[in-house]
């Protein structure tokens, strides 16, 4: 089972950042739940990390359309701030707030 989604959302109770399943979404430790159930049944359990692909996802999020009505207008990841999330479910969860570095 993947312990991290392509947007660096940890599916366990991460001590590295709050963008994880115990604080957002299901508000439970998905990996921990699976591990407990699997081990109770005598099966092997493992997790995998596919975060090498995350960089490519973030690159696109900072891009813009080359043609059309919005030509040259940067996508949300580039322009959204924490203030834009005030009062919304994703408050304080801009891409810049949970990535190691902003992509320019």
Short mmCIF file of C-alpha atoms in Angstrom, two decimals:
data_model
loop_
_atom_site.label_atom_id
_atom_site.label_comp_id
_atom_site.label_asym_id
_atom_site.label_seq_id
_atom_site.Cartn_x
_atom_site.Cartn_y
_atom_site.Cartn_z
CA UNK A 1 0.00 0.00 0.00
CA UNK A 2 1.32 3.50 -0.71
CA UNK A 3 2.10 5.50 2.40
CA UNK A 4 2.11 8.76 0.47
CA UNK A 5 -0.03 10.02 -2.41
CA UNK A 6 1.44 11.81 -5.46
CA UNK A 7 0.78 15.22 -3.88
CA UNK A 8 2.83 14.28 -0.77
CA UNK A 9 -0.26 13.60 1.35
CA UNK A 10 0.85 11.12 4.01
CA UNK A 11 -1.68 8.37 4.69
CA UNK A 12 -0.33 7.90 8.22
CA UNK A 13 0.23 10.08 11.28
CA UNK A 14 3.27 11.89 9.91
CA UNK A 15 5.58 13.74 12.27
CA UNK A 16 7.10 15.67 9.36
CA UNK A 17 4.12 17.77 8.34
CA UNK A 18 0.41 18.17 8.99
CA UNK A 19 -0.63 17.31 5.40
CA UNK A 20 -1.63 13.80 6.47
CA UNK A 21 -4.67 11.57 6.86
CA UNK A 22 -4.95 12.12 10.62
CA UNK A 23 -5.42 15.90 10.19
CA UNK A 24 -7.15 16.22 6.78
CA UNK A 25 -9.71 14.01 5.05
CA UNK A 26 -10.51 10.78 6.89
CA UNK A 27 -8.81 11.98 10.11
CA UNK A 28 -7.43 8.52 10.81
CA UNK A 29 -4.17 6.65 10.34
CA UNK A 30 -4.91 4.64 7.19
CA UNK A 31 -1.55 2.83 7.11
CA UNK A 32 -1.78 2.02 10.81
CA UNK A 33 -5.28 0.63 10.40
CA UNK A 34 -4.25 -1.59 7.48
CA UNK A 35 -1.13 -2.77 9.32
CA UNK A 36 -3.14 -3.79 12.38
CA UNK A 37 -5.78 -5.69 10.39
CA UNK A 38 -3.26 -7.44 8.13
CA UNK A 39 -0.98 -8.51 11.00
CA UNK A 40 -3.95 -9.78 13.04
CA UNK A 41 -4.62 -12.16 10.17
CA UNK A 42 -1.02 -13.37 10.05
CA UNK A 43 -0.24 -11.73 6.71
CA UNK A 44 2.80 -9.74 5.71
CA UNK A 45 2.47 -5.99 5.50
CA UNK A 46 4.53 -3.45 3.61
CA UNK A 47 4.35 0.10 2.36
CA UNK A 48 5.91 1.77 -0.65
CA UNK A 49 6.94 5.27 -1.57
CA UNK A 50 6.43 6.63 -5.06
CA UNK A 51 7.30 10.24 -4.29
CA UNK A 52 9.76 10.49 -7.17
CA UNK A 53 6.70 11.27 -9.28
CA UNK A 54 5.59 14.08 -6.96
CA UNK A 55 8.10 16.49 -8.45
CA UNK A 56 6.48 16.15 -11.87
CA UNK A 57 3.04 16.75 -10.38
CA UNK A 58 4.22 19.95 -8.68
CA UNK A 59 5.95 21.20 -11.82
CA UNK A 60 2.67 21.11 -13.75
CA UNK A 61 0.82 22.81 -10.87
CA UNK A 62 3.08 25.85 -11.23
CA UNK A 63 2.68 26.12 -15.01
CA UNK A 64 0.33 28.03 -17.28
CA UNK A 65 -1.48 27.62 -20.58
CA UNK A 66 0.58 28.61 -23.59
CA UNK A 67 -2.46 29.51 -25.72
CA UNK A 68 -6.10 30.42 -25.24
CA UNK A 69 -8.04 32.85 -23.07
CA UNK A 70 -5.78 32.25 -20.06
CA UNK A 71 -2.48 32.21 -21.92
CA UNK A 72 0.35 33.05 -19.54
CA UNK A 73 -1.83 33.00 -16.41
CA UNK A 74 -0.16 30.84 -13.76
CA UNK A 75 -2.06 27.90 -12.27
CA UNK A 76 -3.27 27.93 -8.66
CA UNK A 77 -0.17 26.46 -7.01
CA UNK A 78 1.86 29.47 -8.11
CA UNK A 79 -0.56 32.17 -7.03
CA UNK A 80 -2.66 30.90 -4.09
CA UNK A 81 -1.79 32.08 -0.60
CA UNK A 82 -2.94 30.98 2.84
CA UNK A 83 -5.26 34.01 2.89
CA UNK A 84 -7.07 32.61 -0.19
CA UNK A 85 -8.01 29.54 1.87
CA UNK A 86 -9.59 31.44 4.75
CA UNK A 87 -13.01 29.94 5.45
CA UNK A 88 -12.49 27.06 3.01
CA UNK A 89 -11.83 23.38 3.78
CA UNK A 90 -8.29 23.74 2.47
CA UNK A 91 -7.45 26.70 4.70
CA UNK A 92 -3.71 26.90 5.41
CA UNK A 93 -3.03 24.13 2.86
CA UNK A 94 -1.49 25.95 -0.08
CA UNK A 95 1.10 24.01 -2.05
CA UNK A 96 3.84 26.28 -0.72
CA UNK A 97 2.92 25.57 2.89
CA UNK A 98 3.57 21.82 2.70
CA UNK A 99 6.34 21.47 0.13
CA UNK A 100 10.00 21.75 0.91
CA UNK A 101 10.56 24.50 -1.65
CA UNK A 102 8.53 26.64 -3.96
CA UNK A 103 9.01 25.83 -7.60
CA UNK A 104 9.63 28.76 -9.88
#
